[in-house]
Short mmCIF file of C-alpha atoms in Angstrom, two decimals:
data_model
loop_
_atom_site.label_atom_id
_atom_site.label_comp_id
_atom_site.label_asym_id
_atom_site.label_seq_id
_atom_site.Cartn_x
_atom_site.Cartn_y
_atom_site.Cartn_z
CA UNK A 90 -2.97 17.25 -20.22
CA UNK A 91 -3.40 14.98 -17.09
CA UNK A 92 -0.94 13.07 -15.72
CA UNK A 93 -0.94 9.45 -15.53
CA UNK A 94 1.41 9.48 -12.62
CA UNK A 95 -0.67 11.75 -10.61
CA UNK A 96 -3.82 9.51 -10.86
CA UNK A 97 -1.81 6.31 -9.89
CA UNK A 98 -1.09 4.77 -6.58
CA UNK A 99 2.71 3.59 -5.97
CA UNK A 100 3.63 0.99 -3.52
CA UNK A 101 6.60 -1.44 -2.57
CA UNK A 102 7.17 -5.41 -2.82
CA UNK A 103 10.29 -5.63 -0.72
CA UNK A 104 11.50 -9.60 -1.30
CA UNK A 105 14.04 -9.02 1.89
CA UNK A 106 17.34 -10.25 0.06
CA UNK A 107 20.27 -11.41 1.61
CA UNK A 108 23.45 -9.53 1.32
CA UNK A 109 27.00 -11.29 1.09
CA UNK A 110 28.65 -11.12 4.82
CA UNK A 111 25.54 -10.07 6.47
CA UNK A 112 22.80 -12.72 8.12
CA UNK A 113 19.87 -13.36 6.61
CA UNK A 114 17.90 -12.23 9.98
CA UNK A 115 19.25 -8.57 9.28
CA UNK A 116 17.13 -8.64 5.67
CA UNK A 117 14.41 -9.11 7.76
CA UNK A 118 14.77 -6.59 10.23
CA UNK A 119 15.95 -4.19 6.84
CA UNK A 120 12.49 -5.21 5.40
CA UNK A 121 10.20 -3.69 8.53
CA UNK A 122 12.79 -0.46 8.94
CA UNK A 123 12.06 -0.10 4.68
CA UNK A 124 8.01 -0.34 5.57
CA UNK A 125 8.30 2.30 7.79
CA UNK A 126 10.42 4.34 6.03
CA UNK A 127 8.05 3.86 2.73
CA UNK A 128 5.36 4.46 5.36
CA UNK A 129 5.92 8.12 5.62
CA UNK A 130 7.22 8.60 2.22
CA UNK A 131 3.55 8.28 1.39
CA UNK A 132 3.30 4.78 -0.48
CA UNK A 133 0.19 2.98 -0.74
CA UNK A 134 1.11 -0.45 0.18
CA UNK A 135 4.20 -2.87 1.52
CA UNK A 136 4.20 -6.26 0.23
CA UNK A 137 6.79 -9.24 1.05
CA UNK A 138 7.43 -12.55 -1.10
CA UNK A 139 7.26 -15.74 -0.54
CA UNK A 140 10.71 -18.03 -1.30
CA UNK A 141 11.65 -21.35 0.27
CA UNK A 142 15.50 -22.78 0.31
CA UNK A 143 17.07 -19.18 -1.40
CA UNK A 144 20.50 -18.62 -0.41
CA UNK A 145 19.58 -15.04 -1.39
CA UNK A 146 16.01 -14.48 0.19
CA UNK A 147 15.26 -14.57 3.82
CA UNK A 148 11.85 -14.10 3.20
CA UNK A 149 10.22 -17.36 3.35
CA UNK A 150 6.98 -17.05 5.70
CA UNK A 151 5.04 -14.00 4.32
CA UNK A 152 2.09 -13.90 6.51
CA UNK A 153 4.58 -14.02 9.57
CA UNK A 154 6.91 -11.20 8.23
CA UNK A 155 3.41 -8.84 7.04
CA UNK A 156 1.97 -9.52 11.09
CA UNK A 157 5.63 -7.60 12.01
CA UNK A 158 5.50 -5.13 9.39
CA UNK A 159 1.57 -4.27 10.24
CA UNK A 160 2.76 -3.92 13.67
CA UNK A 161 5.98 -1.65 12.45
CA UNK A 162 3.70 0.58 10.92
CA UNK A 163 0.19 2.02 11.41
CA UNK A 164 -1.60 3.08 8.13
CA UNK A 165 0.02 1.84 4.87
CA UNK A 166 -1.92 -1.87 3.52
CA UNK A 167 0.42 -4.44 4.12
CA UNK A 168 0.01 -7.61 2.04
CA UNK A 169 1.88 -10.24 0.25
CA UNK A 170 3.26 -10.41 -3.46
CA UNK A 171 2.46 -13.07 -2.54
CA UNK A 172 1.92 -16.32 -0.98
CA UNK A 173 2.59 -19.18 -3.58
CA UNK A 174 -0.62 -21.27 -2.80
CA UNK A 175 -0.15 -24.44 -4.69
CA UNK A 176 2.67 -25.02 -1.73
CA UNK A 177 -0.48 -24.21 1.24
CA UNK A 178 -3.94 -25.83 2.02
CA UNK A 179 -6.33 -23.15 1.17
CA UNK A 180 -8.01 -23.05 5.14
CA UNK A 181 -4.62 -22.53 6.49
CA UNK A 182 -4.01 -19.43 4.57
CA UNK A 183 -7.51 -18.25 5.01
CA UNK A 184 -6.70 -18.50 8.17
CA UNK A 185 -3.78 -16.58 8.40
CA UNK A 186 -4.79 -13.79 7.13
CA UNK A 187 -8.12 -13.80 8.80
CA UNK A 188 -6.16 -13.53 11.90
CA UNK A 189 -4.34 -10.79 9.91
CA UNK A 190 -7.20 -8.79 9.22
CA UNK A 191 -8.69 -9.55 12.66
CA UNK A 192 -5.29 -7.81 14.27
CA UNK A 193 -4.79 -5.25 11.54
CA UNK A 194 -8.40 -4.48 10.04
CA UNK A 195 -8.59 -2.62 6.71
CA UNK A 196 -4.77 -2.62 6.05
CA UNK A 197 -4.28 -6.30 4.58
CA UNK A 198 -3.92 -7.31 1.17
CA UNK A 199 -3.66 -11.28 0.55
CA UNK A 200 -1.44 -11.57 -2.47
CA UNK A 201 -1.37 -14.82 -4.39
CA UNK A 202 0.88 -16.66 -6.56
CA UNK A 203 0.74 -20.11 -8.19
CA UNK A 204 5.00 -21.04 -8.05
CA UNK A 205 5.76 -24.60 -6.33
CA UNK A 206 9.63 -23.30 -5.67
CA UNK A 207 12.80 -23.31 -8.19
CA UNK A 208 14.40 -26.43 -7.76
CA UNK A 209 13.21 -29.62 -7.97
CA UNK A 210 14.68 -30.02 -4.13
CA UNK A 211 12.80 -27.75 -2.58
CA UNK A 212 9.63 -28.90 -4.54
CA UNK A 213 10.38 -32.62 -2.80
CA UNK A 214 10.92 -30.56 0.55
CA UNK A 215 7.32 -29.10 -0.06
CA UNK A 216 6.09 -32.37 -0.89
CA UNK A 217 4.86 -30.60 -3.93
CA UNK A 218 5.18 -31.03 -8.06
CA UNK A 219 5.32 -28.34 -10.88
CA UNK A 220 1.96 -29.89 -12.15
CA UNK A 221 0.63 -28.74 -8.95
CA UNK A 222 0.73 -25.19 -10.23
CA UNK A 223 -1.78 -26.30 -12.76
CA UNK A 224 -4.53 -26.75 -9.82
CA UNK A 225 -4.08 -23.09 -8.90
CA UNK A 226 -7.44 -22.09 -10.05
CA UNK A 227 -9.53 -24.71 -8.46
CA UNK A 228 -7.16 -23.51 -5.25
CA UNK A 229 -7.89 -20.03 -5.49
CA UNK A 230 -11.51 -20.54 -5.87
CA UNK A 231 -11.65 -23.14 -2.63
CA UNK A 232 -9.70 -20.20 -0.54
CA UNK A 233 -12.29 -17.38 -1.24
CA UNK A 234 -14.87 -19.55 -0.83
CA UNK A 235 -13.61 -19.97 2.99
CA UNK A 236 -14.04 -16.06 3.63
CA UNK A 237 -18.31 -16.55 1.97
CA UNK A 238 -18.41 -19.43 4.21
CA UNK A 239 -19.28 -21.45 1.19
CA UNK A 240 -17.15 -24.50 1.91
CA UNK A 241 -19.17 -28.22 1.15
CA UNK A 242 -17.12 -29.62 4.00
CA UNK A 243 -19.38 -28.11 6.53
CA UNK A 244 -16.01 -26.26 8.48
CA UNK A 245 -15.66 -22.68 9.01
CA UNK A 246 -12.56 -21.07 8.71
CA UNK A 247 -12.10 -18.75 11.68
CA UNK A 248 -11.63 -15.91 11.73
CA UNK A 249 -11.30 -15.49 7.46
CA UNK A 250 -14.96 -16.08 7.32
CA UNK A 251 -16.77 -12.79 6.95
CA UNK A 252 -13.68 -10.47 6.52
CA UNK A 253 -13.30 -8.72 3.63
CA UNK A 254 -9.40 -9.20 2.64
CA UNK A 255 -8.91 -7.99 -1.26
CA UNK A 256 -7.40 -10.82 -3.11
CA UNK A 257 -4.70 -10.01 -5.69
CA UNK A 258 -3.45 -12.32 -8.73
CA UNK A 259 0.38 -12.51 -9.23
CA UNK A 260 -0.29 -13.10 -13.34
CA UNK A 261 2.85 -15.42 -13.90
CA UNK A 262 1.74 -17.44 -17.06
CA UNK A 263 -2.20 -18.73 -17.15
CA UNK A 264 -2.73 -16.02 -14.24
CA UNK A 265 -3.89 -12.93 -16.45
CA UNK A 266 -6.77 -15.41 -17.81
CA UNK A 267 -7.48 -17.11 -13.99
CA UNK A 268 -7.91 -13.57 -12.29
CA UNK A 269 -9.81 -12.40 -15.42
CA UNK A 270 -12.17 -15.01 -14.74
CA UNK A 271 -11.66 -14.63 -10.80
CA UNK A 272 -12.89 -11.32 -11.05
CA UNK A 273 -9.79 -10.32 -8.88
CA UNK A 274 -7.01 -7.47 -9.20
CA UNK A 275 -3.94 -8.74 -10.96
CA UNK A 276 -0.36 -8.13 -10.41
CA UNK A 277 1.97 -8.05 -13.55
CA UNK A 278 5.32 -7.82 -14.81
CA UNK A 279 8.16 -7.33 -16.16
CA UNK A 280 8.32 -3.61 -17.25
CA UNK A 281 11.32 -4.62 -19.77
CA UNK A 282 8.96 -7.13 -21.51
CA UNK A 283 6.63 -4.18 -22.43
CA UNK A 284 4.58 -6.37 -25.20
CA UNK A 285 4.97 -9.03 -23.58
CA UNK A 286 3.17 -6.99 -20.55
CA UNK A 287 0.82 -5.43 -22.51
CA UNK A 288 -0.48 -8.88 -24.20
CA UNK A 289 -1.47 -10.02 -20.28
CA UNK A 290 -3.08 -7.08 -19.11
CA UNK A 291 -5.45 -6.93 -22.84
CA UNK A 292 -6.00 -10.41 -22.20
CA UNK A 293 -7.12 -9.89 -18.58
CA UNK A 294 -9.34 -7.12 -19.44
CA UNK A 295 -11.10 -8.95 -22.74
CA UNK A 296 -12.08 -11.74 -20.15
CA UNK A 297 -12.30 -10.14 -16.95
CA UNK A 298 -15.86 -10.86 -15.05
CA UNK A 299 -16.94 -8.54 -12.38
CA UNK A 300 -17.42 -10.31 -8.92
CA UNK A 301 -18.06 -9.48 -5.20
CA UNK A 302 -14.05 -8.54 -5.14
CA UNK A 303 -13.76 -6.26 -8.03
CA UNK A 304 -16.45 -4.76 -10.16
CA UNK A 305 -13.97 -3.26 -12.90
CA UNK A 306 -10.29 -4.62 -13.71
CA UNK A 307 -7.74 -3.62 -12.18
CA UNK A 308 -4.32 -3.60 -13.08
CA UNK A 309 -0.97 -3.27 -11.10
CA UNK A 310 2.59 -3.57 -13.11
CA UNK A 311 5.53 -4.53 -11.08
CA UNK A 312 9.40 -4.14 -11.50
CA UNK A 313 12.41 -2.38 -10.82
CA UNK A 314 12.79 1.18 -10.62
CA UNK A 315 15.76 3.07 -9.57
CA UNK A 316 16.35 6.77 -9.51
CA UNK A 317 19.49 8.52 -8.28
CA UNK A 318 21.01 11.81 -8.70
CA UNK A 319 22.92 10.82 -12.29
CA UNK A 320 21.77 8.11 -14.29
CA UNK A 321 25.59 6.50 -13.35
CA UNK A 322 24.22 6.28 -9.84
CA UNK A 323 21.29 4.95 -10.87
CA UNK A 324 22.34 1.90 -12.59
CA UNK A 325 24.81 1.01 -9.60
CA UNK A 326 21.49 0.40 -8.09
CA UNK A 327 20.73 -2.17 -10.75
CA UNK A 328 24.09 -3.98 -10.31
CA UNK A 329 23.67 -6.64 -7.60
CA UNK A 330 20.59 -7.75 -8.36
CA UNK A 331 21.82 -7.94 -11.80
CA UNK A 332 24.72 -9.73 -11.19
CA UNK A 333 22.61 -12.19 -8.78
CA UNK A 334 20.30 -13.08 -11.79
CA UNK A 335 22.85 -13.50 -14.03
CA UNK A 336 24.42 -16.44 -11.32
CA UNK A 337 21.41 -17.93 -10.73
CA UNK A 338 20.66 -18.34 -14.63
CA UNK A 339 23.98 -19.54 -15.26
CA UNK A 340 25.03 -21.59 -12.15
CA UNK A 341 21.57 -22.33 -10.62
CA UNK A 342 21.46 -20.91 -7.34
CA UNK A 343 20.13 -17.49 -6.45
CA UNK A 344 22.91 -15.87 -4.04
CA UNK A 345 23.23 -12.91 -1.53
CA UNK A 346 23.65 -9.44 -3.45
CA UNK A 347 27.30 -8.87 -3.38
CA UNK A 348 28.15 -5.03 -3.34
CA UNK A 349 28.09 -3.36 -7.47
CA UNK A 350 32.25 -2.50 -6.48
CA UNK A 351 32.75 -5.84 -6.64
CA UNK A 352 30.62 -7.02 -9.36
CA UNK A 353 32.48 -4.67 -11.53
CA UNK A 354 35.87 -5.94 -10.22
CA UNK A 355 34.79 -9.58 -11.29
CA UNK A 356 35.97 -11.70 -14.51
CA UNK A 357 32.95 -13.08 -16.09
CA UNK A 358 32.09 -15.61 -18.91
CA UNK A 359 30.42 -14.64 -22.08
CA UNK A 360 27.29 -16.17 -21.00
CA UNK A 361 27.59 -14.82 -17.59
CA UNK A 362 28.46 -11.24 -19.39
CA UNK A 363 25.58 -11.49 -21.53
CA UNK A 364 23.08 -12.20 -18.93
CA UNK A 365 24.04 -9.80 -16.41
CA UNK A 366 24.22 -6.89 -19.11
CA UNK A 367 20.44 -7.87 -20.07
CA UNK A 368 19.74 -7.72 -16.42
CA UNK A 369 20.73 -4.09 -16.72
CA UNK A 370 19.49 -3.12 -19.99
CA UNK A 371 15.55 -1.77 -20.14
CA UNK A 372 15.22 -0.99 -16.45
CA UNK A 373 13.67 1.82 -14.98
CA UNK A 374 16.56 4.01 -13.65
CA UNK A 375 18.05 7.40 -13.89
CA UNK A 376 17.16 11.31 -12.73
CA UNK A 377 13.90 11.99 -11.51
CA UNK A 378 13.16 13.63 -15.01
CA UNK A 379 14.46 10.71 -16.83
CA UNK A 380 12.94 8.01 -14.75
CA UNK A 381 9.32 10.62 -14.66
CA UNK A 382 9.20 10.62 -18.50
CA UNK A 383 9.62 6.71 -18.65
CA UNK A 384 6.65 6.51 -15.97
CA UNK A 385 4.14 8.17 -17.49
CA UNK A 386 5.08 6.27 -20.72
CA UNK A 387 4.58 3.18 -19.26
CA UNK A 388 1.30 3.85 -17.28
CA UNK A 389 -0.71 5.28 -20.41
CA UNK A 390 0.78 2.28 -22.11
CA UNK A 391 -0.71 0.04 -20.15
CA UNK A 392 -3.18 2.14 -17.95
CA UNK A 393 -2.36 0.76 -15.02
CA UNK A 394 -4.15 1.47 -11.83
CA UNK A 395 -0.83 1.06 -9.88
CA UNK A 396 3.27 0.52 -9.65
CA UNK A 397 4.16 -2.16 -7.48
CA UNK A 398 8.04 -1.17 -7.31
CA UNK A 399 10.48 -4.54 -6.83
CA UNK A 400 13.80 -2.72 -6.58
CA UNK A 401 16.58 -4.67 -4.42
CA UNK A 402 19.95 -3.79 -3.88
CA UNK A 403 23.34 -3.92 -1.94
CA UNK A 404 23.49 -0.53 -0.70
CA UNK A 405 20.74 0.20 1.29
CA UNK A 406 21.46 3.89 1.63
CA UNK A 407 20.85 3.72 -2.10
CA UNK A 408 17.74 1.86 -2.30
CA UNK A 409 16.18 4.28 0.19
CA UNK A 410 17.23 7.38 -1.44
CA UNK A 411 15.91 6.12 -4.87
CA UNK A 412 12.44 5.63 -2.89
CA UNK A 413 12.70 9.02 -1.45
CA UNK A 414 13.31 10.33 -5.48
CA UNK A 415 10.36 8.18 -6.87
CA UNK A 416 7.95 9.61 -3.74
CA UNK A 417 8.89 12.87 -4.46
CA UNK A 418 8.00 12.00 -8.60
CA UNK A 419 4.83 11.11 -7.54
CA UNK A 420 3.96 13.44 -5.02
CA UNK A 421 4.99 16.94 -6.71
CA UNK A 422 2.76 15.46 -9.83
CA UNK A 423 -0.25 14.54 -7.51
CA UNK A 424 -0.41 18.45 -5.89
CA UNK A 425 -0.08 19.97 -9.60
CA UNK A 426 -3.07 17.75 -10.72
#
């Protein structure tokens, strides 16, 4: 029986969180050392995120922290998961990563998403709307039509135009059925929603229109993953980020991940206790057997092309070990196939 690990590709959105008592410039420096690291672990590709005014994200100029990363490293793709264009002009981020591809040619992905921030404060800092997320079609079309040189405004966008950068469709919401009819590569989640999942990808497949970027669909799922030696040490993993959501949801603000010793120590509500215990529940995590068994569940499930892993966490020792597990997952099953 084949293996649906062994025919996949497995690769890394790192969203460079904060950690409580540590700048946010060190998350940032973490995020390059964690592309190289990945780099030689064998993954396919290192993404970074986009979020603006996010006590808990230092990540907030992609295109500027994937330049560093491409330069950190030397043959995984480096991309973005992704840049939120409803908050850009389409030329300037054809642009961008023009001049990424011109600097780094065939390792850039362009990543795109169509969320105009959290809060309604750092929408008015953006001097954008949530209806603005509703033009994020017409958006996406006007930015790939800078790289054809198609534009009816007569410009060129140097140096996007004639570079082939693959285009990738975060599929938050309408965006299974806009990269369907994109014919783009879409970008999916949450792996605890399986249905919910699964309902996206069959609707991005029943409408999906080959074009010059993609003959065939092509799917990618995204979320957490955590593997450790015992599934105890596995969900310690989970616990910061965890405990993070669980804040944001019930305070509303995302903060630094605070280490899982404390989070345990700390008296929480009943809402707070019920959030951060779904925040736990239906990850990815345990042994390498455990956590192999759930992946090759999950990718005939869905058939998936690729597993765009998301994990963040306070202990960075950790995170990198669980990385080092997961390669190892995929690797051993790639050499029996």
């Amino acid at each position: 029986m084949s293996s649906a690990i062994a025919s996949a590709r497995f690769s890394v959105l790192d969203r460079s969180r904060t950690r409580e008592g540590r700048p946010g410039a060190e998350a940032l420096r973490d995020t390059v050392r964690l592309a190289r690291e990945v780099e030689a672990l064998g993954y396919n590709r290192f993404w970074v995120s986009e979020h603006h005014g996010v006590p808990g994200v230092a990540g907030s100029a992609p295109t500027v922290l994937a330049a560093a990363v491409a330069a950190a490293t030397s043959r995984i793709r480096v991309g973005t998961g992704g840049v939120m264009l409803p908050n850009h002009r389409p030329l300037v981020v054809a642009e961008q990563f023009g001049v990424l591809e011109a600097l780094f040619p065939g390792r850039v992905d362009m990543g795109l998403g169509r969320s105009v921030g959290f809060t309604d404060g750092v929408r008015r800092a953006l001097g954008r709307g949530k209806n603005d997320a509703d033009d994020f079609a017409a958006q996406l079309d006007e930015l790939l039509g800078w790289f054809r040189g198609t534009s009816p405004t007569g410009v060129h966008a140097r140096p996007a135009e004639g570079l082939s950068v693959p285009p990738f469709v975060l599929a938050m919401g309408e965006g299974a059925s806009i990269a369907a009819r994109a014919g783009l590569p879409m970008v999916i989640g949450d792996l605890r929603d399986r249905q919910r999942m699964l309902r996206g990808i069959d609707r991005y497949r029943a409408a999906f229109r080959p074009s010059p970027w993609a003959r065939e669909p092509y799917v990618v799922i995204s979320g957490t993953v955590a593997v450790a030696a015992t599934p105890d040490e596995a969900r310690r993993i989970l616990i910061p980020e965890a405990w993070s959501m669980a804040h944001a949801r019930t305070h509303g603000t995302f903060p630094p991940l605070p280490p899982a010793g404390r989070v345990e120590s700390l008296p929480m509500t009943a809402k707070e206790r019920g959030r951060y215990e779904s925040g736990l529940a239906g990850q990815l995590a345990g042994t390498e057997d455990q956590v192999a068994h759930e992946l090759e569940t999950v990718l005939k499930e869905t058939g998936a092309q690729e597993l765009l892993v998301t994990t963040s966490t306070y202990d960075r020792t950790a995170l990198l070990d669980s990385y080092r597990r997961l390669a190892r997952i995929f690797t051993t099953r790639t050499r029996r196939s």
